[in-house]
């Protein structure tokens, strides 16, 4: 990823809100160049569009890479407490008291078998390296001072003191030996250790009082931090030449000095940069006038502050950049005492003025575990002559360095109008001699890929190469995308029809790339490329997915979904279904219906209902002849917390089957409705006859479902108890009246009247509603004298009107009945006066002899009934003449002939 930098025309502005973050995966920690920081411009700078277009072509000042190799394994088990750099190597002190010597790429330099020095028992406070890189010195809170010779890896000095040593610095010329074998430590005092003429170690306190937290030595001059000030010491004259005070606004300025380390950087032997808290000072060591030195006894050198300013961030390190600019390692301010916040650290390059500064560029740094780091955990060490900056945190070291020619952005063909050229080639193919649509399109593709516009290049491939033509060019372009790691840009546009397909390895290559980089997109692509047509070898992709799951992430949701799809393509539906259920993928319902996987549906009914309730119930109802209800209920009851799922299934089953639902489920439904669906319970009780009413009543009583209790009591024949529930619990006189009307029982009316006779409002309601069922006189006589009943007059008037209407209705009904009876009687008389036709061959219903004889000398009296049965009078002598003996035979028993 390229860094963009703007801001060649610096404007003095506050630093806050001028950066944006850039993401970086924490897995890419090789020591190759990478975008660990993103350079951004100052958003407040005023620039013309022409200037912005020109500045867009400027390359950023720094590039970043994370130091890895052996350092990565070191930081897995240890943390960095301090750091020092040399042009030859990098020296790191750890919180376990070890000292590691590495090259600038993070590789350990084997100075002893362990590849590190066990210098201290606790965290290393500071490390110092001499000018030649032959010796290093370290100190710690364990009171021990160690100096190692890096040429042979031996400890040349080990000094144990009974106090905490906060800082140490070694003479830059320590490697020369002799009188240069000296060093300074800082604890509660500043103490110089050197060799006397007898090579014995001698200590000299050069400053009382502390604590001394940081010491830097450059050639002649030494600077250290003490009590809110920085002192500059002349090692030749052995005298302090300056005190540089630092003050901070607020009620607790000392808290700022304690919570934030002072950072000292010698740009050259006479220039010192100091950053402490949010204050930055640039100081110059200047030579005193000879006259003052000789006549007034002034010191030979003095310190002059050339620039000082306050930042909007905490300074975590300071260095120089090129000639005049300053590099500030910074962390956004936070209100917490320890200043541990969520903001990422930043690297600013600023130009300093006398009392303010301007920002040239800012890089947001992707430091590991930055959320848990305070400002005191960060360090910035630099080799400013080489423009190398080592950004150090407890778990990370990032190297920032000046960009080289290889990092320049390629802009050779930026203004060529390939799009217009392609349009012209498409509309004028015959006029082209040396070019063709394909040639221009391929050149455009090369341009887009060179400028990393891969998505546009992928779309252009389909336009230039077509869905059927140039299959060899398709392969060539796909391979180009693959070499650039951009197969995702061309994947949506690959031909995949039955008539035109690329070789299977092309599709497999794309899938492998998705598998490694984006598992979600890989899953979508597997579904999009589902056969037919068969684009890739399914077995090959399955093996690749299984290997990836085993090596990297066995619980990757997207890969497991893709694997289930692939198994379904292989017709291994059992495996696919198991994985869909495990992943809670709704595609499982399609698989079940498509391939009739009813046993799996039964065995996994709860999981399916948890995934999608409506889909599951629809399947169970649709195939209930295949998946029997009692088996489903048994499976649901075997799972924990099954009540709700059992309720949903039985409710759906009852709605689908009604009264045909098995009898053993009805009591379950009462219990489940009372818990999960009390609004539906009454309807169920009314529509079903297969539940035990006593148990149902107990369930309703436990859940205080009074309407259902009333219904059950009424159904069990205990209407009076039901009415008492209405009057005592519900206190609903209207429902009580309707209940009494429904049952039309005088005892119920009498109880309701007795309950209501002491309630005037109830008496009025009763008078208005019972006129057609109970004689209102009963209620009126029970009204006590003097009782005030609101609306009594209107109620009595309504009773009289209802009575008059009732009498009129009775008279009208009586007249209608009388008229109907008269009409029907007249019709009966007319019917009975009609003759009855008797056929010649008709027989007597008793003796079965013919009724009519042709010989008129023979004849008998006959009896004909309206049912057209005919009998001889003699045959009916022992029977009733009023009724037909055939039509009135008993339904069972012997017939008439048998009786005769």
PDB file of N, CA and C in Angstrom, residues 723-812:
ATOM      1  N   UNK A 723     -70.922 -19.344  37.759  1.00  0.00           N
ATOM      2  CA  UNK A 723     -71.519 -18.015  37.946  1.00  0.00           C
ATOM      3  C   UNK A 723     -70.890 -17.299  39.136  1.00  0.00           C
ATOM      4  N   UNK A 724     -70.566 -18.034  40.170  1.00  0.00           N
ATOM      5  CA  UNK A 724     -69.896 -17.413  41.320  1.00  0.00           C
ATOM      6  C   UNK A 724     -68.529 -16.859  40.938  1.00  0.00           C
ATOM      7  N   UNK A 725     -67.807 -17.568  40.062  1.00  0.00           N
ATOM      8  CA  UNK A 725     -66.519 -17.049  39.588  1.00  0.00           C
ATOM      9  C   UNK A 725     -66.700 -15.727  38.849  1.00  0.00           C
ATOM     10  N   UNK A 726     -67.779 -15.663  38.063  1.00  0.00           N
ATOM     11  CA  UNK A 726     -68.018 -14.435  37.297  1.00  0.00           C
ATOM     12  C   UNK A 726     -68.318 -13.273  38.228  1.00  0.00           C
ATOM     13  N   UNK A 727     -69.148 -13.535  39.242  1.00  0.00           N
ATOM     14  CA  UNK A 727     -69.563 -12.433  40.120  1.00  0.00           C
ATOM     15  C   UNK A 727     -68.501 -12.091  41.157  1.00  0.00           C
ATOM     16  N   UNK A 728     -67.776 -13.105  41.643  1.00  0.00           N
ATOM     17  CA  UNK A 728     -66.823 -12.856  42.738  1.00  0.00           C
ATOM     18  C   UNK A 728     -65.440 -12.456  42.230  1.00  0.00           C
ATOM     19  N   UNK A 729     -64.963 -13.135  41.183  1.00  0.00           N
ATOM     20  CA  UNK A 729     -63.610 -12.877  40.704  1.00  0.00           C
ATOM     21  C   UNK A 729     -63.578 -11.843  39.592  1.00  0.00           C
ATOM     22  N   UNK A 730     -64.444 -12.043  38.605  1.00  0.00           N
ATOM     23  CA  UNK A 730     -64.421 -11.112  37.473  1.00  0.00           C
ATOM     24  C   UNK A 730     -65.258  -9.865  37.720  1.00  0.00           C
ATOM     25  N   UNK A 731     -66.277 -10.031  38.575  1.00  0.00           N
ATOM     26  CA  UNK A 731     -67.176  -8.901  38.890  1.00  0.00           C
ATOM     27  C   UNK A 731     -67.707  -8.254  37.618  1.00  0.00           C
ATOM     28  N   UNK A 732     -68.177  -9.108  36.724  1.00  0.00           N
ATOM     29  CA  UNK A 732     -68.684  -8.634  35.428  1.00  0.00           C
ATOM     30  C   UNK A 732     -70.160  -8.990  35.350  1.00  0.00           C
ATOM     31  N   UNK A 733     -71.029  -8.022  35.654  1.00  0.00           N
ATOM     32  CA  UNK A 733     -72.478  -8.267  35.676  1.00  0.00           C
ATOM     33  C   UNK A 733     -73.021  -8.594  34.294  1.00  0.00           C
ATOM     34  N   UNK A 734     -72.434  -7.997  33.257  1.00  0.00           N
ATOM     35  CA  UNK A 734     -72.901  -8.266  31.893  1.00  0.00           C
ATOM     36  C   UNK A 734     -72.618  -9.710  31.506  1.00  0.00           C
ATOM     37  N   UNK A 735     -71.395 -10.207  31.813  1.00  0.00           N
ATOM     38  CA  UNK A 735     -71.094 -11.602  31.511  1.00  0.00           C
ATOM     39  C   UNK A 735     -71.974 -12.532  32.335  1.00  0.00           C
ATOM     40  N   UNK A 736     -72.254 -12.159  33.586  1.00  0.00           N
ATOM     41  CA  UNK A 736     -73.121 -12.990  34.426  1.00  0.00           C
ATOM     42  C   UNK A 736     -74.515 -13.091  33.822  1.00  0.00           C
ATOM     43  N   UNK A 737     -75.034 -11.967  33.301  1.00  0.00           N
ATOM     44  CA  UNK A 737     -76.373 -11.991  32.688  1.00  0.00           C
ATOM     45  C   UNK A 737     -76.369 -12.878  31.453  1.00  0.00           C
ATOM     46  N   UNK A 738     -75.325 -12.736  30.603  1.00  0.00           N
ATOM     47  CA  UNK A 738     -75.262 -13.555  29.401  1.00  0.00           C
ATOM     48  C   UNK A 738     -75.127 -15.029  29.756  1.00  0.00           C
ATOM     49  N   UNK A 739     -74.357 -15.314  30.823  1.00  0.00           N
ATOM     50  CA  UNK A 739     -74.216 -16.702  31.268  1.00  0.00           C
ATOM     51  C   UNK A 739     -75.572 -17.278  31.689  1.00  0.00           C
ATOM     52  N   UNK A 740     -76.339 -16.499  32.439  1.00  0.00           N
ATOM     53  CA  UNK A 740     -77.663 -16.979  32.875  1.00  0.00           C
ATOM     54  C   UNK A 740     -78.611 -17.136  31.701  1.00  0.00           C
ATOM     55  N   UNK A 741     -78.537 -16.234  30.726  1.00  0.00           N
ATOM     56  CA  UNK A 741     -79.386 -16.360  29.537  1.00  0.00           C
ATOM     57  C   UNK A 741     -79.047 -17.623  28.774  1.00  0.00           C
ATOM     58  N   UNK A 742     -77.723 -17.925  28.689  1.00  0.00           N
ATOM     59  CA  UNK A 742     -77.293 -19.104  27.940  1.00  0.00           C
ATOM     60  C   UNK A 742     -77.810 -20.382  28.581  1.00  0.00           C
ATOM     61  N   UNK A 743     -77.805 -20.453  29.909  1.00  0.00           N
ATOM     62  CA  UNK A 743     -78.228 -21.679  30.577  1.00  0.00           C
ATOM     63  C   UNK A 743     -79.713 -21.682  30.928  1.00  0.00           C
ATOM     64  N   UNK A 744     -80.319 -20.488  31.043  1.00  0.00           N
ATOM     65  CA  UNK A 744     -81.759 -20.353  31.298  1.00  0.00           C
ATOM     66  C   UNK A 744     -82.214 -21.244  32.469  1.00  0.00           C
ATOM     67  N   UNK A 745     -81.494 -21.101  33.585  1.00  0.00           N
ATOM     68  CA  UNK A 745     -81.780 -21.883  34.778  1.00  0.00           C
ATOM     69  C   UNK A 745     -82.327 -20.937  35.846  1.00  0.00           C
ATOM     70  N   UNK A 746     -83.535 -21.205  36.385  1.00  0.00           N
ATOM     71  CA  UNK A 746     -84.098 -20.294  37.405  1.00  0.00           C
ATOM     72  C   UNK A 746     -83.190 -20.158  38.626  1.00  0.00           C
ATOM     73  N   UNK A 747     -82.477 -21.240  38.984  1.00  0.00           N
ATOM     74  CA  UNK A 747     -81.591 -21.144  40.143  1.00  0.00           C
ATOM     75  C   UNK A 747     -80.452 -20.150  39.899  1.00  0.00           C
ATOM     76  N   UNK A 748     -79.957 -20.140  38.679  1.00  0.00           N
ATOM     77  CA  UNK A 748     -78.892 -19.190  38.352  1.00  0.00           C
ATOM     78  C   UNK A 748     -79.407 -17.768  38.411  1.00  0.00           C
ATOM     79  N   UNK A 749     -80.616 -17.555  37.874  1.00  0.00           N
ATOM     80  CA  UNK A 749     -81.196 -16.205  37.915  1.00  0.00           C
ATOM     81  C   UNK A 749     -81.452 -15.779  39.366  1.00  0.00           C
ATOM     82  N   UNK A 750     -81.907 -16.733  40.160  1.00  0.00           N
ATOM     83  CA  UNK A 750     -82.196 -16.395  41.558  1.00  0.00           C
ATOM     84  C   UNK A 750     -80.900 -16.007  42.295  1.00  0.00           C
ATOM     85  N   UNK A 751     -79.808 -16.748  42.020  1.00  0.00           N
ATOM     86  CA  UNK A 751     -78.529 -16.413  42.671  1.00  0.00           C
ATOM     87  C   UNK A 751     -78.034 -15.050  42.207  1.00  0.00           C
ATOM     88  N   UNK A 752     -78.166 -14.792  40.933  1.00  0.00           N
ATOM     89  CA  UNK A 752     -77.693 -13.501  40.410  1.00  0.00           C
ATOM     90  C   UNK A 752     -78.511 -12.349  40.987  1.00  0.00           C
ATOM     91  N   UNK A 753     -79.814 -12.588  41.140  1.00  0.00           N
ATOM     92  CA  UNK A 753     -80.662 -11.519  41.716  1.00  0.00           C
ATOM     93  C   UNK A 753     -80.275 -11.278  43.169  1.00  0.00           C
ATOM     94  N   UNK A 754     -80.032 -12.373  43.910  1.00  0.00           N
ATOM     95  CA  UNK A 754     -79.652 -12.217  45.316  1.00  0.00           C
ATOM     96  C   UNK A 754     -78.320 -11.487  45.455  1.00  0.00           C
ATOM     97  N   UNK A 755     -77.373 -11.789  44.559  1.00  0.00           N
ATOM     98  CA  UNK A 755     -76.067 -11.122  44.619  1.00  0.00           C
ATOM     99  C   UNK A 755     -76.193  -9.644  44.258  1.00  0.00           C
ATOM    100  N   UNK A 756     -77.100  -9.328  43.355  1.00  0.00           N
ATOM    101  CA  UNK A 756     -77.186  -7.963  42.839  1.00  0.00           C
ATOM    102  C   UNK A 756     -78.140  -7.074  43.600  1.00  0.00           C
ATOM    103  N   UNK A 757     -78.985  -7.640  44.503  1.00  0.00           N
ATOM    104  CA  UNK A 757     -80.033  -6.820  45.107  1.00  0.00           C
ATOM    105  C   UNK A 757     -79.477  -5.751  46.052  1.00  0.00           C
ATOM    106  N   UNK A 758     -78.217  -5.906  46.479  1.00  0.00           N
ATOM    107  CA  UNK A 758     -77.615  -4.880  47.335  1.00  0.00           C
ATOM    108  C   UNK A 758     -76.778  -3.881  46.533  1.00  0.00           C
ATOM    109  N   UNK A 759     -76.752  -4.034  45.217  1.00  0.00           N
ATOM    110  CA  UNK A 759     -75.933  -3.172  44.359  1.00  0.00           C
ATOM    111  C   UNK A 759     -76.846  -2.423  43.401  1.00  0.00           C
ATOM    112  N   UNK A 760     -77.087  -1.161  43.656  1.00  0.00           N
ATOM    113  CA  UNK A 760     -78.017  -0.397  42.808  1.00  0.00           C
ATOM    114  C   UNK A 760     -77.630  -0.410  41.333  1.00  0.00           C
ATOM    115  N   UNK A 761     -76.331  -0.290  41.027  1.00  0.00           N
ATOM    116  CA  UNK A 761     -75.946  -0.238  39.612  1.00  0.00           C
ATOM    117  C   UNK A 761     -76.222  -1.561  38.931  1.00  0.00           C
ATOM    118  N   UNK A 762     -76.112  -2.689  39.703  1.00  0.00           N
ATOM    119  CA  UNK A 762     -76.397  -3.990  39.122  1.00  0.00           C
ATOM    120  C   UNK A 762     -77.889  -4.199  38.926  1.00  0.00           C
ATOM    121  N   UNK A 763     -78.693  -3.676  39.858  1.00  0.00           N
ATOM    122  CA  UNK A 763     -80.154  -3.812  39.736  1.00  0.00           C
ATOM    123  C   UNK A 763     -80.637  -3.178  38.454  1.00  0.00           C
ATOM    124  N   UNK A 764     -80.110  -1.991  38.152  1.00  0.00           N
ATOM    125  CA  UNK A 764     -80.544  -1.293  36.938  1.00  0.00           C
ATOM    126  C   UNK A 764     -80.181  -2.094  35.697  1.00  0.00           C
ATOM    127  N   UNK A 765     -78.957  -2.671  35.669  1.00  0.00           N
ATOM    128  CA  UNK A 765     -78.529  -3.467  34.514  1.00  0.00           C
ATOM    129  C   UNK A 765     -79.395  -4.710  34.386  1.00  0.00           C
ATOM    130  N   UNK A 766     -79.716  -5.359  35.536  1.00  0.00           N
ATOM    131  CA  UNK A 766     -80.582  -6.543  35.488  1.00  0.00           C
ATOM    132  C   UNK A 766     -81.967  -6.204  34.954  1.00  0.00           C
ATOM    133  N   UNK A 767     -82.529  -5.119  35.426  1.00  0.00           N
ATOM    134  CA  UNK A 767     -83.872  -4.729  34.966  1.00  0.00           C
ATOM    135  C   UNK A 767     -83.902  -4.512  33.463  1.00  0.00           C
ATOM    136  N   UNK A 768     -82.793  -4.040  32.908  1.00  0.00           N
ATOM    137  CA  UNK A 768     -82.754  -3.768  31.470  1.00  0.00           C
ATOM    138  C   UNK A 768     -82.551  -5.030  30.638  1.00  0.00           C
ATOM    139  N   UNK A 769     -82.141  -6.172  31.234  1.00  0.00           N
ATOM    140  CA  UNK A 769     -81.739  -7.327  30.438  1.00  0.00           C
ATOM    141  C   UNK A 769     -82.506  -8.616  30.736  1.00  0.00           C
ATOM    142  N   UNK A 770     -83.226  -8.678  31.869  1.00  0.00           N
ATOM    143  CA  UNK A 770     -83.820  -9.977  32.210  1.00  0.00           C
ATOM    144  C   UNK A 770     -85.308 -10.046  31.897  1.00  0.00           C
ATOM    145  N   UNK A 771     -85.840  -9.022  31.262  1.00  0.00           N
ATOM    146  CA  UNK A 771     -87.292  -8.978  31.060  1.00  0.00           C
ATOM    147  C   UNK A 771     -87.839 -10.138  30.278  1.00  0.00           C
ATOM    148  N   UNK A 772     -87.081 -10.669  29.341  1.00  0.00           N
ATOM    149  CA  UNK A 772     -87.579 -11.757  28.489  1.00  0.00           C
ATOM    150  C   UNK A 772     -87.264 -13.131  29.060  1.00  0.00           C
ATOM    151  N   UNK A 773     -86.549 -13.211  30.174  1.00  0.00           N
ATOM    152  CA  UNK A 773     -86.166 -14.490  30.743  1.00  0.00           C
ATOM    153  C   UNK A 773     -86.735 -14.702  32.150  1.00  0.00           C
ATOM    154  N   UNK A 774     -86.827 -13.651  32.910  1.00  0.00           N
ATOM    155  CA  UNK A 774     -87.324 -13.751  34.280  1.00  0.00           C
ATOM    156  C   UNK A 774     -88.355 -12.654  34.487  1.00  0.00           C
ATOM    157  N   UNK A 775     -89.320 -12.983  35.290  1.00  0.00           N
ATOM    158  CA  UNK A 775     -90.334 -11.978  35.601  1.00  0.00           C
ATOM    159  C   UNK A 775     -89.676 -10.842  36.391  1.00  0.00           C
ATOM    160  N   UNK A 776     -89.650  -9.662  35.836  1.00  0.00           N
ATOM    161  CA  UNK A 776     -88.990  -8.546  36.539  1.00  0.00           C
ATOM    162  C   UNK A 776     -89.617  -8.255  37.887  1.00  0.00           C
ATOM    163  N   UNK A 777     -90.808  -8.703  38.070  1.00  0.00           N
ATOM    164  CA  UNK A 777     -91.493  -8.413  39.334  1.00  0.00           C
ATOM    165  C   UNK A 777     -90.727  -9.023  40.509  1.00  0.00           C
ATOM    166  N   UNK A 778     -90.066 -10.173  40.237  1.00  0.00           N
ATOM    167  CA  UNK A 778     -89.298 -10.811  41.308  1.00  0.00           C
ATOM    168  C   UNK A 778     -88.206  -9.879  41.813  1.00  0.00           C
ATOM    169  N   UNK A 779     -87.499  -9.287  40.875  1.00  0.00           N
ATOM    170  CA  UNK A 779     -86.418  -8.378  41.251  1.00  0.00           C
ATOM    171  C   UNK A 779     -86.961  -7.083  41.852  1.00  0.00           C
ATOM    172  N   UNK A 780     -88.036  -6.576  41.288  1.00  0.00           N
ATOM    173  CA  UNK A 780     -88.576  -5.299  41.765  1.00  0.00           C
ATOM    174  C   UNK A 780     -89.055  -5.434  43.206  1.00  0.00           C
ATOM    175  N   UNK A 781     -89.681  -6.567  43.537  1.00  0.00           N
ATOM    176  CA  UNK A 781     -90.174  -6.747  44.896  1.00  0.00           C
ATOM    177  C   UNK A 781     -89.037  -6.836  45.913  1.00  0.00           C
ATOM    178  N   UNK A 782     -87.863  -7.230  45.468  1.00  0.00           N
ATOM    179  CA  UNK A 782     -86.748  -7.356  46.399  1.00  0.00           C
ATOM    180  C   UNK A 782     -86.000  -6.039  46.621  1.00  0.00           C
ATOM    181  N   UNK A 783     -86.365  -5.041  45.860  1.00  0.00           N
ATOM    182  CA  UNK A 783     -85.702  -3.752  46.049  1.00  0.00           C
ATOM    183  C   UNK A 783     -86.185  -3.143  47.358  1.00  0.00           C
ATOM    184  N   UNK A 784     -85.270  -2.775  48.204  1.00  0.00           N
ATOM    185  CA  UNK A 784     -85.611  -2.191  49.486  1.00  0.00           C
ATOM    186  C   UNK A 784     -86.130  -0.771  49.321  1.00  0.00           C
ATOM    187  N   UNK A 785     -87.067  -0.449  50.200  1.00  0.00           N
ATOM    188  CA  UNK A 785     -87.603   0.908  50.156  1.00  0.00           C
ATOM    189  C   UNK A 785     -86.502   1.912  50.481  1.00  0.00           C
ATOM    190  N   UNK A 786     -86.498   2.962  49.728  1.00  0.00           N
ATOM    191  CA  UNK A 786     -85.528   4.037  49.965  1.00  0.00           C
ATOM    192  C   UNK A 786     -84.207   3.857  49.231  1.00  0.00           C
ATOM    193  N   UNK A 787     -84.015   2.724  48.586  1.00  0.00           N
ATOM    194  CA  UNK A 787     -82.750   2.528  47.863  1.00  0.00           C
ATOM    195  C   UNK A 787     -82.768   3.372  46.594  1.00  0.00           C
ATOM    196  N   UNK A 788     -81.705   4.130  46.417  1.00  0.00           N
ATOM    197  CA  UNK A 788     -81.572   4.960  45.221  1.00  0.00           C
ATOM    198  C   UNK A 788     -80.922   4.139  44.113  1.00  0.00           C
ATOM    199  N   UNK A 789     -81.667   4.031  43.025  1.00  0.00           N
ATOM    200  CA  UNK A 789     -81.178   3.248  41.884  1.00  0.00           C
ATOM    201  C   UNK A 789     -81.114   4.189  40.692  1.00  0.00           C
ATOM    202  N   UNK A 790     -79.941   4.504  40.227  1.00  0.00           N
ATOM    203  CA  UNK A 790     -79.816   5.418  39.081  1.00  0.00           C
ATOM    204  C   UNK A 790     -80.419   4.781  37.833  1.00  0.00           C
ATOM    205  N   UNK A 791     -81.248   5.568  37.109  1.00  0.00           N
ATOM    206  CA  UNK A 791     -81.836   5.087  35.868  1.00  0.00           C
ATOM    207  C   UNK A 791     -82.977   4.131  36.055  1.00  0.00           C
ATOM    208  N   UNK A 792     -83.589   4.080  37.272  1.00  0.00           N
ATOM    209  CA  UNK A 792     -84.676   3.134  37.513  1.00  0.00           C
ATOM    210  C   UNK A 792     -85.888   3.432  36.647  1.00  0.00           C
ATOM    211  N   UNK A 793     -86.223   4.732  36.495  1.00  0.00           N
ATOM    212  CA  UNK A 793     -87.404   5.096  35.714  1.00  0.00           C
ATOM    213  C   UNK A 793     -87.272   4.569  34.289  1.00  0.00           C
ATOM    214  N   UNK A 794     -86.142   4.807  33.657  1.00  0.00           N
ATOM    215  CA  UNK A 794     -85.927   4.357  32.276  1.00  0.00           C
ATOM    216  C   UNK A 794     -85.990   2.842  32.186  1.00  0.00           C
ATOM    217  N   UNK A 795     -85.437   2.145  33.226  1.00  0.00           N
ATOM    218  CA  UNK A 795     -85.471   0.684  33.207  1.00  0.00           C
ATOM    219  C   UNK A 795     -86.896   0.156  33.276  1.00  0.00           C
ATOM    220  N   UNK A 796     -87.742   0.786  34.138  1.00  0.00           N
ATOM    221  CA  UNK A 796     -89.132   0.343  34.248  1.00  0.00           C
ATOM    222  C   UNK A 796     -89.899   0.604  32.957  1.00  0.00           C
ATOM    223  N   UNK A 797     -89.640   1.746  32.353  1.00  0.00           N
ATOM    224  CA  UNK A 797     -90.295   2.043  31.080  1.00  0.00           C
ATOM    225  C   UNK A 797     -89.902   1.008  30.038  1.00  0.00           C
ATOM    226  N   UNK A 798     -88.621   0.635  30.022  1.00  0.00           N
ATOM    227  CA  UNK A 798     -88.157  -0.358  29.058  1.00  0.00           C
ATOM    228  C   UNK A 798     -88.804  -1.716  29.329  1.00  0.00           C
ATOM    229  N   UNK A 799     -88.957  -2.063  30.624  1.00  0.00           N
ATOM    230  CA  UNK A 799     -89.614  -3.340  30.948  1.00  0.00           C
ATOM    231  C   UNK A 799     -91.037  -3.364  30.392  1.00  0.00           C
ATOM    232  N   UNK A 800     -91.808  -2.263  30.595  1.00  0.00           N
ATOM    233  CA  UNK A 800     -93.197  -2.212  30.097  1.00  0.00           C
ATOM    234  C   UNK A 800     -93.217  -2.304  28.581  1.00  0.00           C
ATOM    235  N   UNK A 801     -92.281  -1.621  27.943  1.00  0.00           N
ATOM    236  CA  UNK A 801     -92.234  -1.675  26.476  1.00  0.00           C
ATOM    237  C   UNK A 801     -91.893  -3.081  26.010  1.00  0.00           C
ATOM    238  N   UNK A 802     -90.958  -3.720  26.676  1.00  0.00           N
ATOM    239  CA  UNK A 802     -90.605  -5.090  26.307  1.00  0.00           C
ATOM    240  C   UNK A 802     -91.786  -6.028  26.520  1.00  0.00           C
ATOM    241  N   UNK A 803     -92.535  -5.794  27.613  1.00  0.00           N
ATOM    242  CA  UNK A 803     -93.695  -6.662  27.884  1.00  0.00           C
ATOM    243  C   UNK A 803     -94.755  -6.476  26.804  1.00  0.00           C
ATOM    244  N   UNK A 804     -95.023  -5.227  26.436  1.00  0.00           N
ATOM    245  CA  UNK A 804     -96.013  -4.969  25.381  1.00  0.00           C
ATOM    246  C   UNK A 804     -95.572  -5.597  24.078  1.00  0.00           C
ATOM    247  N   UNK A 805     -94.299  -5.477  23.785  1.00  0.00           N
ATOM    248  CA  UNK A 805     -93.788  -6.075  22.557  1.00  0.00           C
ATOM    249  C   UNK A 805     -93.909  -7.585  22.616  1.00  0.00           C
ATOM    250  N   UNK A 806     -93.657  -8.170  23.755  1.00  0.00           N
ATOM    251  CA  UNK A 806     -93.753  -9.619  23.896  1.00  0.00           C
ATOM    252  C   UNK A 806     -95.193 -10.095  23.712  1.00  0.00           C
ATOM    253  N   UNK A 807     -96.122  -9.365  24.305  1.00  0.00           N
ATOM    254  CA  UNK A 807     -97.539  -9.741  24.151  1.00  0.00           C
ATOM    255  C   UNK A 807     -97.953  -9.635  22.693  1.00  0.00           C
ATOM    256  N   UNK A 808     -97.510  -8.589  22.016  1.00  0.00           N
ATOM    257  CA  UNK A 808     -97.862  -8.422  20.605  1.00  0.00           C
ATOM    258  C   UNK A 808     -97.266  -9.546  19.769  1.00  0.00           C
ATOM    259  N   UNK A 809     -96.053  -9.928  20.090  1.00  0.00           N
ATOM    260  CA  UNK A 809     -95.429 -11.014  19.358  1.00  0.00           C
ATOM    261  C   UNK A 809     -96.163 -12.333  19.591  1.00  0.00           C
ATOM    262  N   UNK A 810     -96.584 -12.564  20.822  1.00  0.00           N
ATOM    263  CA  UNK A 810     -97.322 -13.796  21.113  1.00  0.00           C
ATOM    264  C   UNK A 810     -98.652 -13.836  20.354  1.00  0.00           C
ATOM    265  N   UNK A 811     -99.352 -12.704  20.299  1.00  0.00           N
ATOM    266  CA  UNK A 811    -100.630 -12.661  19.569  1.00  0.00           C
ATOM    267  C   UNK A 811    -100.394 -12.902  18.091  1.00  0.00           C
ATOM    268  N   UNK A 812     -99.362 -12.270  17.559  1.00  0.00           N
ATOM    269  CA  UNK A 812     -99.065 -12.471  16.146  1.00  0.00           C
ATOM    270  C   UNK A 812     -98.698 -13.908  15.851  1.00  0.00           C
TER     271      UNK A 812
END
